[in-house]
Structures are given as C-alpha cells and as structure tokens.
Coordinates of C-alpha atoms in Angstrom, one line a residue:
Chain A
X1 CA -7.4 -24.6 2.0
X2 CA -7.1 -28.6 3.0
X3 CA -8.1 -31.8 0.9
X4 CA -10.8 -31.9 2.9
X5 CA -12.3 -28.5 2.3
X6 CA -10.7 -28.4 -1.5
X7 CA -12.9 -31.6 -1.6
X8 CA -16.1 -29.9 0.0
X9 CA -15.9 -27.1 -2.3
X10 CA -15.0 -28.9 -5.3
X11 CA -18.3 -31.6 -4.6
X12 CA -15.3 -34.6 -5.1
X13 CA -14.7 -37.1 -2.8
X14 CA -11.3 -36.9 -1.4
X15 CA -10.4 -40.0 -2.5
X16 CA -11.0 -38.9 -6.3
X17 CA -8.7 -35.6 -5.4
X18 CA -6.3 -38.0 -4.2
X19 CA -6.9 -40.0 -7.5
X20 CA -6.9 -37.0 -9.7
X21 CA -3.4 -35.8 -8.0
X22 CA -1.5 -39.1 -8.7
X23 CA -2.9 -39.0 -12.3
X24 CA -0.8 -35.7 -12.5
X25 CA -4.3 -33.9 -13.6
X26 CA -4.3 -31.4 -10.7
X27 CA -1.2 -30.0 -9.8
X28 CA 0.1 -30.6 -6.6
X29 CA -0.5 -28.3 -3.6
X30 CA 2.0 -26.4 -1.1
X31 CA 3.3 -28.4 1.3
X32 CA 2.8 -27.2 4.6
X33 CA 3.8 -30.3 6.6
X34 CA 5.5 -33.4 5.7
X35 CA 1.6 -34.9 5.7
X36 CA -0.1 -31.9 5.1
X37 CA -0.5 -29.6 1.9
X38 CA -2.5 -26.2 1.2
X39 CA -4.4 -26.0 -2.1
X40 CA -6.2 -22.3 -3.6
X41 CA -8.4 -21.4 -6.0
X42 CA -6.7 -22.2 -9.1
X43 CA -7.2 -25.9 -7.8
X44 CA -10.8 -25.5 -7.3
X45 CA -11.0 -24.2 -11.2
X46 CA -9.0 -27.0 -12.3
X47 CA -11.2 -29.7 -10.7
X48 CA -14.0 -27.7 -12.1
X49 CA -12.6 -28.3 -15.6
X50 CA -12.0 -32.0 -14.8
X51 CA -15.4 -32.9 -13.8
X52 CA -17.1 -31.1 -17.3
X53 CA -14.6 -33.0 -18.7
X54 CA -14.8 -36.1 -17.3
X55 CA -18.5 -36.1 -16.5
X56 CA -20.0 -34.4 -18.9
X57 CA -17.6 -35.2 -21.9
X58 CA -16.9 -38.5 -20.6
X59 CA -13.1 -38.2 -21.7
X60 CA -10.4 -41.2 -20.5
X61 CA -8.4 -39.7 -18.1
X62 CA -5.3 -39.9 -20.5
X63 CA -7.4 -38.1 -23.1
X64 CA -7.8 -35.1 -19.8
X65 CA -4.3 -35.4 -18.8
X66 CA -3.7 -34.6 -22.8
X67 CA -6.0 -31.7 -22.9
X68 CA -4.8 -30.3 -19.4
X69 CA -0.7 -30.3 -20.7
X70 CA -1.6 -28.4 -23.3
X71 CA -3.8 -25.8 -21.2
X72 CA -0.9 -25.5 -19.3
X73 CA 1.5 -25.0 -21.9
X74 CA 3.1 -21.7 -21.1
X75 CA 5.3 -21.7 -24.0
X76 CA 2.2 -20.8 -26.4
X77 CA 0.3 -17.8 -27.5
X78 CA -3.1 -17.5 -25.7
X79 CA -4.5 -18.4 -29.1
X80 CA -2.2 -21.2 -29.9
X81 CA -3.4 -22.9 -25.5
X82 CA -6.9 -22.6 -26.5
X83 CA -6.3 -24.1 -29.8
X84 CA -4.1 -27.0 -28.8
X85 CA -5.9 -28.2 -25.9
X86 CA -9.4 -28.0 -27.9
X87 CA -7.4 -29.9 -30.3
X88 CA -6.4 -32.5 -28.4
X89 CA -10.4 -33.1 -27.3
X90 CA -11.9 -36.1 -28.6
X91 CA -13.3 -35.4 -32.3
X92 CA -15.8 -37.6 -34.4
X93 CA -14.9 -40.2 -36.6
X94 CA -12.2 -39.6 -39.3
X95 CA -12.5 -39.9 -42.9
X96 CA -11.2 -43.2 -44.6
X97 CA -8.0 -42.4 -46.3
X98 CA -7.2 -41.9 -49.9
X99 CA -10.7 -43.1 -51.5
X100 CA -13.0 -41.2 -54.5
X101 CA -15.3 -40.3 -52.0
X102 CA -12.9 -38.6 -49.0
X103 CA -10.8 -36.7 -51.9
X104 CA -13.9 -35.6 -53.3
X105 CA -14.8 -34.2 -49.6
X106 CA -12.2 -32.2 -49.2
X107 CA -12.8 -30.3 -52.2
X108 CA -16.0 -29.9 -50.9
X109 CA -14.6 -28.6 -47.4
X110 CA -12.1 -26.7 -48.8
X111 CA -14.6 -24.5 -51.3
X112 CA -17.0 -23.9 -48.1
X113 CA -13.9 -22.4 -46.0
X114 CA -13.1 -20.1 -48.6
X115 CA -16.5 -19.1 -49.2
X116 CA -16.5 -18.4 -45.6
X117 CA -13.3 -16.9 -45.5
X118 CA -11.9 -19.2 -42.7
X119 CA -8.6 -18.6 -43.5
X120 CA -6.9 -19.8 -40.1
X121 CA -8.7 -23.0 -40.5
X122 CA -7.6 -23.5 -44.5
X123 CA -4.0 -22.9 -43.5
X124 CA -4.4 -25.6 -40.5
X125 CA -5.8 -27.9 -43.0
X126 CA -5.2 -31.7 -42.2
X127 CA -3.4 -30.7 -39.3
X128 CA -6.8 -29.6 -37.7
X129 CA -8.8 -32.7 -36.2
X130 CA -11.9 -30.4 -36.3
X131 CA -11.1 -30.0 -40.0
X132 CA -11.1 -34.2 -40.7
X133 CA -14.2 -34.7 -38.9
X134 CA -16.1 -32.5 -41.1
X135 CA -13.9 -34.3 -44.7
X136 CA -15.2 -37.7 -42.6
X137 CA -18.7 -36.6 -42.1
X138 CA -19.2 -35.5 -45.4
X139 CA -17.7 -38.5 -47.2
X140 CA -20.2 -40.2 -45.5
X141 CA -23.2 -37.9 -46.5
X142 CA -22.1 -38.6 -50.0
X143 CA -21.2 -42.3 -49.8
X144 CA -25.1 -42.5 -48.7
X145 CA -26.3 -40.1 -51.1
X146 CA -27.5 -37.3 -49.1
X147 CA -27.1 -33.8 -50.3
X148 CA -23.6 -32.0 -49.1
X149 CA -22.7 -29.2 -51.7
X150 CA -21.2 -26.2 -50.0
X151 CA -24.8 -24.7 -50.6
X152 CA -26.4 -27.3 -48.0
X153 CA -23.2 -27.0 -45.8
X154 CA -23.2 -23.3 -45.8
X155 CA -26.6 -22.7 -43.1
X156 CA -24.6 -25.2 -40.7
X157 CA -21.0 -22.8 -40.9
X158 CA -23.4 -19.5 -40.5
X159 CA -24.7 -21.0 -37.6
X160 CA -21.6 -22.1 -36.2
X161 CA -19.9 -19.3 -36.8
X162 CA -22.9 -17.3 -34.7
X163 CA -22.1 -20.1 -32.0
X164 CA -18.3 -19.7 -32.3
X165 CA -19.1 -16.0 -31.4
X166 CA -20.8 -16.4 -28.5
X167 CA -18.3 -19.0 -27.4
X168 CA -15.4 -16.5 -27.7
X169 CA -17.5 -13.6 -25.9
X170 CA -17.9 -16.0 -22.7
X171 CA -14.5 -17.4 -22.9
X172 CA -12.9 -13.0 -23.0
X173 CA -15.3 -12.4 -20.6
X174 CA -13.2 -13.9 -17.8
X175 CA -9.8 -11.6 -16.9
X176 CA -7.0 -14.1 -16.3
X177 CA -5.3 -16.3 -19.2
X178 CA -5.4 -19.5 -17.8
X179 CA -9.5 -18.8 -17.2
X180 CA -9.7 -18.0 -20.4
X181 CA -8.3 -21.1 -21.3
X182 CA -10.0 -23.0 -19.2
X183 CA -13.4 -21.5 -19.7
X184 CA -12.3 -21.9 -23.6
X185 CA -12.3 -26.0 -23.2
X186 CA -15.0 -26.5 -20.8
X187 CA -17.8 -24.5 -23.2
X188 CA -16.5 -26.3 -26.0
X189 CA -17.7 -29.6 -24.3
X190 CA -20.5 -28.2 -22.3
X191 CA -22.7 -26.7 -25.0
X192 CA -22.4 -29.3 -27.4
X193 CA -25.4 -31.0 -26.0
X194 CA -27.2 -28.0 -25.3
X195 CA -26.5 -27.3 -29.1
X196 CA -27.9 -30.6 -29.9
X197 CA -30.8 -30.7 -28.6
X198 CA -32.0 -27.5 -29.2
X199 CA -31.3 -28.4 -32.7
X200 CA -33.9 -31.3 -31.8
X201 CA -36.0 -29.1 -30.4
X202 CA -36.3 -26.7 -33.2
X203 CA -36.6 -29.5 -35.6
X204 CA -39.4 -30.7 -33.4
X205 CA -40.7 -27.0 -34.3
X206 CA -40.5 -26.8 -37.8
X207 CA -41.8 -30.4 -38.7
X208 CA -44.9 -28.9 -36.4
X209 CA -45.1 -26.1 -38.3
X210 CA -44.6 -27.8 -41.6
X211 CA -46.4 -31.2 -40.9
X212 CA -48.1 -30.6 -38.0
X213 CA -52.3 -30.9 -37.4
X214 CA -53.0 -27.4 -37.8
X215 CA -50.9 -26.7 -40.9
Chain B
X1 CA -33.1 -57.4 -57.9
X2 CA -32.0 -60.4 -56.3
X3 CA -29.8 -60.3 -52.6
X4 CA -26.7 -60.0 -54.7
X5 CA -27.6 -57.1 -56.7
X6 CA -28.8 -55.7 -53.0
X7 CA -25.7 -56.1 -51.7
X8 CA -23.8 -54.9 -54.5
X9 CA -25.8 -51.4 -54.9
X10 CA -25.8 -51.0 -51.2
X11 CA -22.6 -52.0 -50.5
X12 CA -23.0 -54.0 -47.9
X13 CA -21.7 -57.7 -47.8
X14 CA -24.6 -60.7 -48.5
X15 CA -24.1 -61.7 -44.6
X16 CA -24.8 -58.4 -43.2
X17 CA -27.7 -58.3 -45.8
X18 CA -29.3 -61.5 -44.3
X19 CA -27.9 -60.6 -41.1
X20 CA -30.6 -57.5 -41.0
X21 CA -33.3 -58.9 -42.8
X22 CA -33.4 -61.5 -39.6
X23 CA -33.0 -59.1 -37.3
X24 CA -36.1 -57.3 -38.8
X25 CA -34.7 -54.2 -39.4
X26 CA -34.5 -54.6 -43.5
X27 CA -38.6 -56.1 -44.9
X28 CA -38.5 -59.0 -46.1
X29 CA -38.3 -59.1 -50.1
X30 CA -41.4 -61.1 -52.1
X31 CA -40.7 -64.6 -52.4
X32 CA -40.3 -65.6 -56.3
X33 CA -39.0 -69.5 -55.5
X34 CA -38.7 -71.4 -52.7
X35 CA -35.1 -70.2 -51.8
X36 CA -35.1 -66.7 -53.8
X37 CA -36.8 -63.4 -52.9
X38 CA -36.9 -59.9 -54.9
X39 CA -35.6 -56.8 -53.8
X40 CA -36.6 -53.3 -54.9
X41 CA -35.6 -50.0 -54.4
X42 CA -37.1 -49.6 -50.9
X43 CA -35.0 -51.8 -49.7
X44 CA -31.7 -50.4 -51.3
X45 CA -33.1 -47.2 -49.4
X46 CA -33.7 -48.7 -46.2
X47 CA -30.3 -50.3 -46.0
X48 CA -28.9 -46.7 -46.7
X49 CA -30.8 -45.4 -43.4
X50 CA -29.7 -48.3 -41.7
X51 CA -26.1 -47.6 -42.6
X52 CA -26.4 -44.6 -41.6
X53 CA -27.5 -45.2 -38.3
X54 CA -25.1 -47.9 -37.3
X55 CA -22.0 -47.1 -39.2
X56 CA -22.2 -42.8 -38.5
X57 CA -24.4 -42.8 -35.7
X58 CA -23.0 -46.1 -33.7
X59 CA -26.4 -47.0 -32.8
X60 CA -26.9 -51.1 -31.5
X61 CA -29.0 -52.7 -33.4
X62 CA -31.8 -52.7 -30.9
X63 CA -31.9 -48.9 -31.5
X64 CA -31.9 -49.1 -34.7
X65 CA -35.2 -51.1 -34.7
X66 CA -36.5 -49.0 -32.5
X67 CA -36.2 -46.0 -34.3
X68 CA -37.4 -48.2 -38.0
X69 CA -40.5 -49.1 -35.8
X70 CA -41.5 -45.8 -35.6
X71 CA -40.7 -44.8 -39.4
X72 CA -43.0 -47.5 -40.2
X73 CA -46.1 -47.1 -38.4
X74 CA -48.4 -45.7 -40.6
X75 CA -51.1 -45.2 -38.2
X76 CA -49.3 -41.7 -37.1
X77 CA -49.9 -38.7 -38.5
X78 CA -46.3 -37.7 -40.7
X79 CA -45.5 -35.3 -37.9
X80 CA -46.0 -37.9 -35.5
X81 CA -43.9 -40.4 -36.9
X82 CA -41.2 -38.1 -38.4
X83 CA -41.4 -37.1 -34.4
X84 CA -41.5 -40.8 -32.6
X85 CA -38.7 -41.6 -35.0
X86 CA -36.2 -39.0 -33.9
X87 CA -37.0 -39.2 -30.0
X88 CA -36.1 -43.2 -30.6
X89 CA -32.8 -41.6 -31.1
X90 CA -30.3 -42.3 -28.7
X91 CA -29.8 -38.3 -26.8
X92 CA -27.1 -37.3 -24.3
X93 CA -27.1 -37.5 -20.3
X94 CA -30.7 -37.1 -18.7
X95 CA -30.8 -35.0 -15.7
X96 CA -30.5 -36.0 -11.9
X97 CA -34.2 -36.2 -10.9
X98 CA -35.8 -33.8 -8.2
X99 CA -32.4 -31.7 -7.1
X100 CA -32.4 -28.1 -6.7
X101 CA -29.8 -27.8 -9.7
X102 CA -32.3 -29.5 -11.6
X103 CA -35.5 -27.5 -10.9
X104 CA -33.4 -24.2 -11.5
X105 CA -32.5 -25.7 -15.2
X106 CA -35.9 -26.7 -15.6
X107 CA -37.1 -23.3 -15.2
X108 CA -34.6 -22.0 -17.1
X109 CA -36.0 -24.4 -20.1
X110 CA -39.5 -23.0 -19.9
X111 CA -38.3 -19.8 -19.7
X112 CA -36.2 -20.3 -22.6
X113 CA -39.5 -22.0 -24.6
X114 CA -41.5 -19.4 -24.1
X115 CA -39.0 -16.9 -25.2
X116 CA -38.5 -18.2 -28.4
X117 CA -41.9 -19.1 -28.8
X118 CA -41.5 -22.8 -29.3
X119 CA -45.0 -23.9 -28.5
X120 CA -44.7 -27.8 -29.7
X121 CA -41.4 -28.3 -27.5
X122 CA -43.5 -26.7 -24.8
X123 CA -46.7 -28.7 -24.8
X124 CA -44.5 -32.0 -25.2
X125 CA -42.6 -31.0 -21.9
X126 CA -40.8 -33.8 -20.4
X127 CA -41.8 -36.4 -22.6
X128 CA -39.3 -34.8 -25.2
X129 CA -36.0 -36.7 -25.1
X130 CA -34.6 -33.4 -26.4
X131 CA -35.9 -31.4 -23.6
X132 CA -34.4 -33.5 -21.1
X133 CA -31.0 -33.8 -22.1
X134 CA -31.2 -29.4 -22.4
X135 CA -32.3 -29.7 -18.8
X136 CA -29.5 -32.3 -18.2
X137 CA -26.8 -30.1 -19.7
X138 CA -27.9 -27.0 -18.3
X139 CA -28.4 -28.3 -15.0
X140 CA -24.4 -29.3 -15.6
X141 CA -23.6 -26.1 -16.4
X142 CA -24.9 -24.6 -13.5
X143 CA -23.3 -26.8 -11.2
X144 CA -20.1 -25.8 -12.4
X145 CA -20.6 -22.2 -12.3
X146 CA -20.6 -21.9 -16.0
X147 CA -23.5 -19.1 -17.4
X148 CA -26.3 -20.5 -18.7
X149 CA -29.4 -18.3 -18.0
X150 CA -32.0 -17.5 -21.0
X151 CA -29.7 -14.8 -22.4
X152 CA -26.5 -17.2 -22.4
X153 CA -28.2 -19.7 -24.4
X154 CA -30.9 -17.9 -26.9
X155 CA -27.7 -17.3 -29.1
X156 CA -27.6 -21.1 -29.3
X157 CA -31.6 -22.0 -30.1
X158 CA -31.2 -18.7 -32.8
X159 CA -28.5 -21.1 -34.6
X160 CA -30.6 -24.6 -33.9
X161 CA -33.5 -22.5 -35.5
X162 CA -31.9 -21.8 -38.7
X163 CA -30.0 -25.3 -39.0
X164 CA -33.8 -26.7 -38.1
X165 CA -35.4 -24.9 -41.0
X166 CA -32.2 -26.3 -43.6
X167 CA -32.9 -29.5 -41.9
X168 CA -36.8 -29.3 -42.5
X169 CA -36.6 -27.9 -46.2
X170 CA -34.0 -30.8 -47.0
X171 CA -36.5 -33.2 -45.8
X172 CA -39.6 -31.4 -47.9
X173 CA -37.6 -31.6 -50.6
X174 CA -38.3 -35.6 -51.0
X175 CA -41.9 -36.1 -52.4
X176 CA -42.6 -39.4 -51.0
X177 CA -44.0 -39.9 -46.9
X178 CA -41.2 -42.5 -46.5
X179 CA -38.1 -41.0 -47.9
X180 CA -39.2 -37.6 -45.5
X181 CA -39.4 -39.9 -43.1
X182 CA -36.3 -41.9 -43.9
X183 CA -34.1 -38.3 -44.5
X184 CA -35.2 -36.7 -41.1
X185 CA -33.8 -39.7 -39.2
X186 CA -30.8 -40.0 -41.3
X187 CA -29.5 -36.2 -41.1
X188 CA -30.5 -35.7 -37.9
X189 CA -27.9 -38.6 -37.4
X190 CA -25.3 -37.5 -40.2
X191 CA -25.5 -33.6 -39.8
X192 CA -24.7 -33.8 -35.9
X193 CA -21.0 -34.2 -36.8
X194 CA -20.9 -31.9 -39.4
X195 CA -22.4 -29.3 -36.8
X196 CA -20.2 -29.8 -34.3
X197 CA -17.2 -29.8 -36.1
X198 CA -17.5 -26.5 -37.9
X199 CA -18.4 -24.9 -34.5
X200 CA -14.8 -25.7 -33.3
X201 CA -13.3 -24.5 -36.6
X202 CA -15.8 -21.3 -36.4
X203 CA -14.2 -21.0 -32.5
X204 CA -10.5 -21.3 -33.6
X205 CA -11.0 -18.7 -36.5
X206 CA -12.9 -16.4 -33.9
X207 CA -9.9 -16.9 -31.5
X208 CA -7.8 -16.2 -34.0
X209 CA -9.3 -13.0 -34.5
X210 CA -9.3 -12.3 -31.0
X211 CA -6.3 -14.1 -29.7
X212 CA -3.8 -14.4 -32.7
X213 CA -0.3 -12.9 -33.7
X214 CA -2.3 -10.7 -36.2
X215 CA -4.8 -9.2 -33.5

C-alpha cells in the first residue's frame, strides 16, 4: 500500500508517518519510484505498537526508538526480544543507593522471589529495572512506616503472577515472532491502567462491603 | 513537640515543614507563645501521608490538598470519605466522549460489573474516576485491535480483587477512623508501583518458561 492508505489504515496523519519514518521508528518501505514507496502489513503493526506506546504510555520518542531496536533485535532468543525491549520501557522510580533502608529492601525482595520461586528474575537481579522498582518502592514503604514483609508483599506477586499468565497466553496466542513481540510490549503498557483501576474499583468494593451503610 | 522535633522525626527540613503548614495541607499546631506552636503525633502522621503523596506519588500540591480535604471531612460516612479521598486521586487517561469505540468499552465495563458482581462500582457509574479511566483504556485497546472483551479482562479484576481485599484488611488493621483513612490513601499510592513491577517480573519468569533456553 501507499502513505496515504498506510496512513488511512493506521488512523495517523501522514505527516506523523512521515515523522515516525525520519525518527527511524518505522522502517522504511520499498521503493517503487524515486518519489514513491510501497509499505505492508508489518508497517501497519508497527505503527500500531507506536501509538500504544506513544499514546497510551506516553513514552519520548527516544525512549520508543529504544524499545523498538531491541524488538527488532534478531540476534536474540524470542525470550531474551521480549525481555529486552520490556526492559528498556520506562519503570518507576529507583531506589536511593547504598542507604539502611534500600539494603534492607533488597533482602526483603530477595526472600519474596525465592519464596516464589522466581528464579529467572533472582538471577537477573540488579540488572532487571523491574527488579529496582520494586527494592525502590519498598524502601519507601518502610522509610514511611507502612507494612512490607514478604507476608504483605506475597498477595501482590500471586496476583501478578495470575496477571503475568494471562499476559503470556495473549502474547503465544499470536503465530509469528515478531507479533509475539510486539503484542508482548504493547500488553505490558496497555493493561497497566486497566490493572489499576480495577484495583480501584475492587477497593471501592471491599471498603463497601467492609464500611459501607449496610454492613 | 516543637517544629524542630517535627522536622527531625519526620524527616522533612523546617522550610518544607512551614512551607506545608501555609499551604494548608499540615493543621496548624496549638499556639503555646506568641512565636511557638506544639506539635503532636497527628501531625508526624500527616506529614508521613503527605510524603507519600508528593515524593512516591508525584502529586502537586494542589492535589494533595484535595485529596487531605476529603480525609478530613468528618461529615461523611468512613466509606464515604475513605471513597472521596481516593477518587481525589490523580487516575490515568479519561476516554474520548461519545465515539463508537467508546460506547463499545462502555458496555464492555457494565458487562464486566455485572459479571463480577461489583454492585458499588456499578451504582457509582460514571462518576467513579476508576471507572472512567477502565473505559478509557479499554476503549484504547480496542482501537488498536488488541482483545479486551469480558473474558480477556476478568483474569485481571480476579487479581484487583485479591490485592483489594490485602489492601482493605491492611487498612482494618489500624483502629483509629483517621489512620484507615490516612493508610487507604497512602497504599493505594505506594502499592501501585510495587504492583506493577512484580507483574513484569511475574511476565519475564512466565516467558521464561515459555520462551527460554530451558523450555
């Protein structure tokens, strides 16, 4: 297809294509003409991803040129693309370094991944930015005195994990790798505000049911 | 205790002590002189909320006295306030009004409601924050040809639904109306990233499973 239909399809102005192509985020298409070039379906996935990714998750477009290289890594395993380019997502705060409070919350995250048995994330460790947001969210729960012993942690990973399941199930329910891939980053940012809120939601629930005029 | 003693419990500097109390987000303390006021341990737990908010949760300060409004008005039932507090919360992108994308999420919503028998998120309808960034990241979903019906999402509210009920018993836990109060706010804040991050260690470990060397 054209620009102008790749545009159509995609719902993105063709001057935002053009944008997106110069930014090295989509990949060019075949030339046909020395003005003219024909883009498929692999485009129209890619633009796809950019827009969650950029509209939804409201990433920089360096931060999406990151993610995309690493989607596009050939070089790795299928598990190793997946992992990198979810790593290379922007993550929550980070944990101040080398205090009582962060040193204490990694022994804290470390004794909840082995209770889980999360052995691919222990042997990331630091390396994993995933793995520092929760050290830097939990050095905060304890620098303000809230409760975060692997016992309070534990519901959170069981849910998580139920999550991380259904995550995987959508993302091998597609057929080709670079889907997969895709479909792998795009969830990742996608649901995390439909996981939110329901979490609102629920809580909204229980406080009812707990606090609430007719309990 | 004097402002010093404030600021050296709650570790947070004399200036940014003052700095809130004119802002009216910390009470004032009971005047004991004409330039000295006492402090007690209401106010130590305040600032800790307030901390909590701005520092983990990056909300402005305008927020934030938003949200304290609601913690303090007494005239709601605790539901109510524990409620009105929370939807002060700042929430994720609200959905485009009146498209067709829009309707379909909507329906989607209520359908999802009445499946898991959430009656309270029902009756509150639109005027739930929550419930309007689910139809906003549904209708997003959609758009981009991602799954999202009832089926594709009840994995997700099963998960909220047992992270709620941690939530809830965590918050029952404190015996006094204003440190429920105070704790619902605060871990809805400081849980989020501790949620979000073990769901992408949960996904790498499940696509490690699936995906990895070892599979």
């Amino acid at each position: 297809m054209r620009l102008a239909e790749l545009s159509e399809r995609s719902g993105i102005s063709t001057a935002t294509v053009k944008y997106y192509l110069r930014e090295g985020l989509l990949p060019p298409g075949r030339r046909v003409s020395a003005t003219q070039a024909e883009y498929d379906e692999s485009h129209l996935r890619r633009l796809r991803l950019i827009r969650a990714l950029v509209q939804v998750g409201r990433l920089p477009v360096a931060t999406v040129r990151d993610v995309l290289k690493n989607v596009d890594d050939t070089s790795l395993s299928q598990h190793s693309r997946i992992g990198s380019a979810v790593w290379a997502l922007p993550h929550d705060s980070e944990p101040a370094e080398g205090d009582a409070e962060t040193a204490e919350a990694e022994r804290t995250s470390q004794a909840l991944l082995t209770e889980l048995g999360w052995g691919f994330s222990q042997s990331a460790g630091a390396e994993s930015p995933a793995y520092r947001t929760l050290v830097g969210a939990i050095s905060a729960l304890r620098r303000l005195g809230y409760p975060c012993g692997t016992e309070n942690l534990l519901p959170y990973a069981r849910a998580a994990a139920q999550v991380a399941q259904s995550d995987l199930e959508l993302v091998a329910s597609y057929d080709d790798a670079e889907e997969q891939i895709e479909a792998a980053v795009a969830c990742t940012v996608l649901y995390e505000p439909v996981l939110l809120s329901l979490r609102r939601l629920a809580e909204a629930e229980e406080s009812d049911r707990r606090f609430g005029v007719g309990s």
